[in-house]
Coordinates of C-alpha atoms and ligand atoms in Angstrom, one line a residue:
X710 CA 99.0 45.6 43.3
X711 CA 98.3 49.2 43.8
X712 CA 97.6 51.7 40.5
X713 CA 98.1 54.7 42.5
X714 CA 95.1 56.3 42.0
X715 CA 95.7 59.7 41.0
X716 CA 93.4 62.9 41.1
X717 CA 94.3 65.3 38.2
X718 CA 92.7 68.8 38.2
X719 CA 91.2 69.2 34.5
X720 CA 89.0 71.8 34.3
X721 CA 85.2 71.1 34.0
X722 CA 83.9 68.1 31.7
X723 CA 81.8 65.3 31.8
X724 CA 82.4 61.8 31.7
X725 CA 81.4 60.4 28.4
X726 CA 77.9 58.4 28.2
X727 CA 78.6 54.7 26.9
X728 CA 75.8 53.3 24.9
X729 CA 77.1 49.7 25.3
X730 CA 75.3 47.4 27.4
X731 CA 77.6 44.2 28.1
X732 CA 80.5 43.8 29.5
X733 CA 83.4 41.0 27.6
X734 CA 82.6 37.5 29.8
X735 CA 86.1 36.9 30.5
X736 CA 86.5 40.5 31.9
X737 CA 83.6 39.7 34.2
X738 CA 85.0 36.7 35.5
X739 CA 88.2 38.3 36.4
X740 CA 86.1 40.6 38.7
X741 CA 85.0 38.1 40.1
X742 CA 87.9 36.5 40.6
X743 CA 89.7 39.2 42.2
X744 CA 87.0 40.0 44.6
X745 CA 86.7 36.5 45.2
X746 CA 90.2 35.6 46.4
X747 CA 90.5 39.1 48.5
X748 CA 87.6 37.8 50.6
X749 CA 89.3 34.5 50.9
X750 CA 92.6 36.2 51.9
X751 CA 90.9 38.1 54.4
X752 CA 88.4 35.5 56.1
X753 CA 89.9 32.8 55.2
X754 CA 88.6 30.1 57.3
X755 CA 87.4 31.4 59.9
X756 CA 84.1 31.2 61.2
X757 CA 83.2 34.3 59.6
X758 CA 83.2 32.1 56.3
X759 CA 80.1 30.6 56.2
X760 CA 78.5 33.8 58.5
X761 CA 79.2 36.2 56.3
X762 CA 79.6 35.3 52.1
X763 CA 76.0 35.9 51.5
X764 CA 75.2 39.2 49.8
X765 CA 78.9 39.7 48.6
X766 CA 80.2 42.6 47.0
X767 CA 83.3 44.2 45.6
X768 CA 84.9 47.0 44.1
X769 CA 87.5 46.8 41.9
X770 CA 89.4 49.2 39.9
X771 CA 91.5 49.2 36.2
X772 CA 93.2 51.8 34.4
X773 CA 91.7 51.0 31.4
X774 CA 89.9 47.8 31.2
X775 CA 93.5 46.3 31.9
X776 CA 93.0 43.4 34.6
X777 CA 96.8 42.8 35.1
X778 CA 96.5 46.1 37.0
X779 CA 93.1 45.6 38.5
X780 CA 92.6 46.2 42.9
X781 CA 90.2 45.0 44.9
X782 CA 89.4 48.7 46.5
X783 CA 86.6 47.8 49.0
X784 CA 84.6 44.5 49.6
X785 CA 81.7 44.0 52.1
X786 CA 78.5 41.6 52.5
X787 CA 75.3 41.6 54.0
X788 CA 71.4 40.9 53.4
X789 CA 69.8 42.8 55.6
X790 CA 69.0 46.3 57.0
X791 CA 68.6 48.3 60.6
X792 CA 65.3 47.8 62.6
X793 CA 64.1 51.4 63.6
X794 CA 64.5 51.3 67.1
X795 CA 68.6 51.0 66.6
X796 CA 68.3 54.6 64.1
X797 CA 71.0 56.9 65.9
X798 CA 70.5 61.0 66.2
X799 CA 74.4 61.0 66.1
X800 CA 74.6 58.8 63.1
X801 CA 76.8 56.5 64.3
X802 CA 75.0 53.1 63.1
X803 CA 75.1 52.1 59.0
X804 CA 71.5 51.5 58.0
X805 CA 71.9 49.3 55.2
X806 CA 73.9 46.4 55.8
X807 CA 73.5 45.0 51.8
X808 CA 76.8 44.2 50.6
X809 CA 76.5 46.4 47.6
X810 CA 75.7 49.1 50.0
X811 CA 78.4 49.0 52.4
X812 CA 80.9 48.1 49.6
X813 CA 80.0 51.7 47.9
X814 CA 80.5 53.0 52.1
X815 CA 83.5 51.5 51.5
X816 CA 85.1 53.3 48.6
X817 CA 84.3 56.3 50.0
X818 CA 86.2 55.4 52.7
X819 CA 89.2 54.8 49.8
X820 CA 88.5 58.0 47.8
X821 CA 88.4 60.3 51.0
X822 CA 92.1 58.7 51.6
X823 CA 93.5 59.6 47.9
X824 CA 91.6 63.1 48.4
X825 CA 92.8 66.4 47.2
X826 CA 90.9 69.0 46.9
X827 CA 88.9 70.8 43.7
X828 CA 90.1 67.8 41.8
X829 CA 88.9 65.0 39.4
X830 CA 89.2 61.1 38.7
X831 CA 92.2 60.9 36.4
X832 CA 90.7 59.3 33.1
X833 CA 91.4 56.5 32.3
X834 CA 90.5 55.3 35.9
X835 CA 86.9 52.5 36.3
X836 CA 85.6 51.3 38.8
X837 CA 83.8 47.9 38.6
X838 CA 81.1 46.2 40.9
X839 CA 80.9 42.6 41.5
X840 CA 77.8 41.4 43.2
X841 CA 77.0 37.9 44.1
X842 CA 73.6 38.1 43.3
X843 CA 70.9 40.1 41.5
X844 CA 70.5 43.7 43.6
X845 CA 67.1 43.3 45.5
X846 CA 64.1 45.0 44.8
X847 CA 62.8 45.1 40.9
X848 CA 66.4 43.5 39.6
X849 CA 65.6 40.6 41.3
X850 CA 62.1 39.9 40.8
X851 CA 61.5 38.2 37.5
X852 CA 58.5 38.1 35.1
X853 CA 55.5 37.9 35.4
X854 CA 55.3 40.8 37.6
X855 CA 53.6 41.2 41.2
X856 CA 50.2 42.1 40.0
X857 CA 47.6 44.1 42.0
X858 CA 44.1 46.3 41.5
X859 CA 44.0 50.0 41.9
X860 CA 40.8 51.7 42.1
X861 CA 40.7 53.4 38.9
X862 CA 37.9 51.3 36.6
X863 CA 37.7 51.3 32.9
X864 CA 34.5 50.1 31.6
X865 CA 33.3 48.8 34.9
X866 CA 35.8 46.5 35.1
X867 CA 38.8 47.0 37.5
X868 CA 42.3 48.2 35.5
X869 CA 45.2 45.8 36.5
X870 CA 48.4 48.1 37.4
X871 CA 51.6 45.8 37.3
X872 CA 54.5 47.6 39.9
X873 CA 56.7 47.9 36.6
X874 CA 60.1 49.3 37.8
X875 CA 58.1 50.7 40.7
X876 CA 60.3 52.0 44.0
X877 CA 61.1 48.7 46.4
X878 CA 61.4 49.5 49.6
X879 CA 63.6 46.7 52.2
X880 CA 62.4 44.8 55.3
X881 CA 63.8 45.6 58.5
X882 CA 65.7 43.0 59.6
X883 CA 64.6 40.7 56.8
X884 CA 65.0 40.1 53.4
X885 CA 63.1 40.8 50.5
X886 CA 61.6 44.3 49.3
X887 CA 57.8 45.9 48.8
X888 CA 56.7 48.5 46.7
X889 CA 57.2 51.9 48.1
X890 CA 53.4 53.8 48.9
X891 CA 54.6 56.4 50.8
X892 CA 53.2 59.7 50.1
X893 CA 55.8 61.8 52.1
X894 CA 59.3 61.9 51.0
X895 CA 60.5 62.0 54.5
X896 CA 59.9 59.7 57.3
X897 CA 59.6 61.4 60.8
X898 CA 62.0 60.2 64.0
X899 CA 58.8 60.5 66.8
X900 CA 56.8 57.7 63.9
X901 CA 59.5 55.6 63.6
X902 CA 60.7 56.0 67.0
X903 CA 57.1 54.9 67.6
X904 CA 57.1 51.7 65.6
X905 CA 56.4 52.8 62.1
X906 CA 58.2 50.5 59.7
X907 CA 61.6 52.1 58.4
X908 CA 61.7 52.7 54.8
X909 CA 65.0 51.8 53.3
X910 CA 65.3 52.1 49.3
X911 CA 66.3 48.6 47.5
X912 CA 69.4 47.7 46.4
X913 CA 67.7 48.1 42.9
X914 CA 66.6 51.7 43.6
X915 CA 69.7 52.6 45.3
X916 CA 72.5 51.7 42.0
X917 CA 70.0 52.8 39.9
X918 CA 70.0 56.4 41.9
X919 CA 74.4 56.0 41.5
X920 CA 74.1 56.4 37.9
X921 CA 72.5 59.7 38.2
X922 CA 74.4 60.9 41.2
X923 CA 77.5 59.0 41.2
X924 CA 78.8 56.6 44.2
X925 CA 80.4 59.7 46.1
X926 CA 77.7 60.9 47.6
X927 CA 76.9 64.2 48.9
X928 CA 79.4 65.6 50.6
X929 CA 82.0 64.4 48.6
X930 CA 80.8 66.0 45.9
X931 CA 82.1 69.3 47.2
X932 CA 85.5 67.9 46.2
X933 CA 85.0 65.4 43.7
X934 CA 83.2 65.5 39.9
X935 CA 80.6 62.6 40.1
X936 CA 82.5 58.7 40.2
X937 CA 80.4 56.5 38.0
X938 CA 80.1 52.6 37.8
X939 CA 81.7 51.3 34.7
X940 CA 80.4 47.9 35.1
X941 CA 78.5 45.6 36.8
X942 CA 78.8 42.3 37.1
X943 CA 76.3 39.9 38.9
X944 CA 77.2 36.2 40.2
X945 CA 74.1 34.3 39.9
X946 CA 70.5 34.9 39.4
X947 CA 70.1 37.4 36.5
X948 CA 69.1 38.4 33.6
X949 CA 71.1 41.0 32.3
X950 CA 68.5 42.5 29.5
X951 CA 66.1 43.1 32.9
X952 CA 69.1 44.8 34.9
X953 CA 69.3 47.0 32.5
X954 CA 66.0 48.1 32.0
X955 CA 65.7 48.6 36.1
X956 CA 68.3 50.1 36.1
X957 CA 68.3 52.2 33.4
X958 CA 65.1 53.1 31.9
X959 CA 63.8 55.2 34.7
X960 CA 65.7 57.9 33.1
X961 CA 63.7 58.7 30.4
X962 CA 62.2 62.0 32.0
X963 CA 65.3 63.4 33.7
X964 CA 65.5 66.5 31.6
X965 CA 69.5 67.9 31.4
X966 CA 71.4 67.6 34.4
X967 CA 73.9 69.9 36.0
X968 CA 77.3 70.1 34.4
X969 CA 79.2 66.6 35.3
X970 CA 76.5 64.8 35.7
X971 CA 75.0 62.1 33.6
X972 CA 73.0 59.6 32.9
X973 CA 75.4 56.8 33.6
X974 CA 74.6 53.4 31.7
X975 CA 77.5 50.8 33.1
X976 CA 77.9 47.7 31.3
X977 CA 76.7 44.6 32.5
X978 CA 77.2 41.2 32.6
X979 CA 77.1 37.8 34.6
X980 CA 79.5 35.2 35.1
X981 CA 80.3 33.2 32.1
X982 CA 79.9 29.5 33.9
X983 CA 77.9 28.6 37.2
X984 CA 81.0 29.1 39.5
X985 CA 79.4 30.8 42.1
X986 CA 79.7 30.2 45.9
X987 CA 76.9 27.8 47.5
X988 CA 73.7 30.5 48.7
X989 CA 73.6 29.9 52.9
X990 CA 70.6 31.1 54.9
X991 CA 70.5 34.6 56.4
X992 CA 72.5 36.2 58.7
X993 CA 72.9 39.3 60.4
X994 CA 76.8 40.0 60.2
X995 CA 78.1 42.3 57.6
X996 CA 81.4 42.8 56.9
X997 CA 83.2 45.4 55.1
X998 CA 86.9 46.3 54.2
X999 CA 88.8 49.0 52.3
X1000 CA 92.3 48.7 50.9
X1001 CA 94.8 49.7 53.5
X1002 CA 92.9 48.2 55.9
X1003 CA 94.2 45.1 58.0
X1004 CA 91.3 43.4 58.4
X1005 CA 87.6 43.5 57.9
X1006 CA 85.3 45.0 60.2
X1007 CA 82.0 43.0 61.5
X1008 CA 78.9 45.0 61.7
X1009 CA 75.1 43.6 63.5
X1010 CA 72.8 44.5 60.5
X1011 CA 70.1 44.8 62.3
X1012 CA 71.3 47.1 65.1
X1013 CA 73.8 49.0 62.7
X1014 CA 77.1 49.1 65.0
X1015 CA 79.8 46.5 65.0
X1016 CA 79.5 43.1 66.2
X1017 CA 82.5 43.9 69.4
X1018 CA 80.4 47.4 70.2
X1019 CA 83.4 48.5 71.0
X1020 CA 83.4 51.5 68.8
X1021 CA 80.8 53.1 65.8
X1022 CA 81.5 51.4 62.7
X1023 CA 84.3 53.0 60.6
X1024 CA 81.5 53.4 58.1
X1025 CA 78.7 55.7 60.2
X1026 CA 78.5 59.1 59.5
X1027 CA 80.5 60.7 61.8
X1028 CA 84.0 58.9 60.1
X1029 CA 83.4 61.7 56.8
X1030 CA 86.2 64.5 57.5
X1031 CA 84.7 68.0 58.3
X1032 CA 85.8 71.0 56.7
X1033 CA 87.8 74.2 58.3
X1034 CA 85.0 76.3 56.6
X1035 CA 82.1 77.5 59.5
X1036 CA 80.9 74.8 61.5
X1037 CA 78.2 73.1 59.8
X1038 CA 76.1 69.7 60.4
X1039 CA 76.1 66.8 58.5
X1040 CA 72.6 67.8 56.7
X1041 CA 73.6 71.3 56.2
X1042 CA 77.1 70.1 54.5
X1043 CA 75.3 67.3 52.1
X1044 CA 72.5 70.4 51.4
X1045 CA 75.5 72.8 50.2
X1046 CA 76.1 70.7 47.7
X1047 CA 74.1 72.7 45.3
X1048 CA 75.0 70.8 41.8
X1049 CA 74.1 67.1 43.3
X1050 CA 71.3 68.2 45.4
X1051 CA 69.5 69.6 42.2
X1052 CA 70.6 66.5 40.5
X1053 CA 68.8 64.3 43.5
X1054 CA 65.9 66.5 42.9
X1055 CA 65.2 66.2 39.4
X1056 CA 65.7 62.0 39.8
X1057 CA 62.8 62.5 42.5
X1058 CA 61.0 63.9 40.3
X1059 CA 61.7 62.1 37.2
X1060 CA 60.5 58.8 39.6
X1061 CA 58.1 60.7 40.7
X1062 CA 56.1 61.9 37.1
X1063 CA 56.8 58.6 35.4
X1064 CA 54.6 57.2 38.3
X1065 CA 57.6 54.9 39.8
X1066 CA 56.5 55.7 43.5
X1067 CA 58.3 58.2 45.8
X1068 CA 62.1 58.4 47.2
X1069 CA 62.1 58.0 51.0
X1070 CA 64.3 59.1 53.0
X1071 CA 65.5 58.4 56.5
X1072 CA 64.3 61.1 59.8
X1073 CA 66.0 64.2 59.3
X1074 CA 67.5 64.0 63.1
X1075 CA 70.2 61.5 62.0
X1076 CA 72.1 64.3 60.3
X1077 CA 71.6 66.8 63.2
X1078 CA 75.4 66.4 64.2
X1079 CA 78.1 69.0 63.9
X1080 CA 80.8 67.8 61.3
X1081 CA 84.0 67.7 63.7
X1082 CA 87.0 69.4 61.8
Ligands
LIG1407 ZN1 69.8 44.6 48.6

């Protein structure tokens, strides 16, 4: 069923906040169920099934919170994240292979098809996430907290500093996330190139970082007011009251954002029973799929292109359209986007003062390539 998703030009305004914090149980399963049966419909049983349900992810979307009209929009899955030798100066590999990751890669890939320009999300339209698990990073690591010393001392004795809601960063090629130390915002090409460890945000950091920004990203921000998560809704291995406070009390020192932009609080929930698919070990395929498309896509996680290497993944870089303005690069375009990029910065900073760690980001050099028209 398609809803037809419709951009209406409105004028300026913001989305409204939402104070509540859970999402109706039987609501959440119906995400589930729906993102659930589009995976089955497109692997079915093929050997990708047992390669490739681990870290799955959804996006569906209601007018209203109506589920008779609900779509699966985009679905992907994957656990793990690029090594540093694979990093591409063209952009053409996906450096986060985590199925809440791609699946957001994945919507943009469905909003750039409904695009016209200067307009805005009809109301009335949501969009919901389904994740099969807890996001890595601070989501997923319960109480008691990973302790450790710093070197400040109070009365002679050593103060104990828990990493509360501190910046995770990923493994490459593994799973599991550390705390982010990094001084420097930016990580260089020549260091990684060299065999510095790539710093990729957690899944944790990353949705967090959506409800201050929005899912479209940079560039579509030049055509687009900011596209919120209504809800989330995680399959096993949660506890809803700490998802919300990782994901939503690192707002505190924000200050006002630009006009359209909010501190987005989506409601969250986990599935009502224990239905959730078997956990299977590791692996390195990640799929993805958008509505329209035939069939999914396979992507190597930890080299970042697809499994055939036949052709970049539809999700690199290089797929976003240009524009007919001047000739501009990647970076350059994502820079002019003066409303989200001083939204980014005051979330750096906000992370930054409340002592939460600093926001890495990947060598500049991946975003060195001209935007083709
Ligand atoms: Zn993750």
């Amino acid at each position: 069923m398609f809803l037809g998703l419709v951009f209406l030009y409105e004028g300026p305004g913001c989305f409204r906040c939402l104070g509540i914090s859970t999402l109706c149980g039987d609501f959440a399963d119906a995400v589930f169920h729906l993102v659930r049966e589009k995976y089955s419909e497109l692997i079915g049983c093929s050997a990708l099934m047992h390669a490739c349900h681990k870290g799955l992810a959804g996006i569906v979307m209601t007018r209203g919170l109506d589920v008779r009209q609900a779509e699966v929009v985009a679905l992907a899955s994957g656990t793990k994240c690029i090594n540093g030798e694979y990093l591409s100066d063209q952009g053409l590999t996906v450096n986060d292979c985590h199925g809440e990751i791609t699946a957001r890669r994945a919507l943009l890939r469905f909003l750039y098809s409904h695009l016209e320009l200067h307009l805005r999300l009809r109301d009335n339209i949501l969009f919901h996430m389904y994740i099969s698990t807890s996001p890595c990073g601070d989501a997923r690591i319960n109480s008691p907290y990973e302790l450790t010393t710093d070197f400040s001392v109070h009365r002679g004795r050593p103060v104990v500093k828990k990493f509360h809601s501190h910046l995770r960063s990923k493994i490459e090629s593994g799973e599991g996330t550390l705390p982010v130390r990094c001084r420097s915002a930016v990580q260089t090409w020549d260091g990684v190139m060299q065999g510095e460890r790539l710093v990729t945000m957690s899944c944790t950091d990353k949705i967090a970082r959506w409800n201050v920004l929005g899912l479209q990203g940079a560039l579509l921000s030049h055509f687009v007011e900011p596209v919120y998560l209504y809800s989330v809704t995680v399959g096993s291995v949660t506890h809803t009251g700490h998802l919300s406070r990782t994901l939503n009390q690192r707002m505190e020192r924000l200050g006002s954002l630009p006009a359209c932009y909010h501190r987005n609080r989506p409601l969250l929930s986990s599935l009502s029973s224990s239905e959730c698919w078997q956990q299977l070990k590791a692996s390195c395929l990640s799929i993805n799929w958008t509505a329209g498309d035939e069939q999914v896509e396979v992507i190597n996680a930890s080299t970042g292109k697809r499994r055939d290497c036949r052709a970049p993944s539809r999700l690199c870089k290089p797929s976003a359209p240009g524009s007919n303005a001047d000739p501009l690069t990647y970076g350059e375009a994502k820079q002019a986007a003066a409303s989200y990029q001083t939204a980014k910065q005051q979330w750096v900073r906000a992370l930054r003062d409340a002592g939460l760690g600093t926001w890495v980001q990947k060598p500049v050099e991946q975003e060195h390539f001209m935007l083709t028209v």
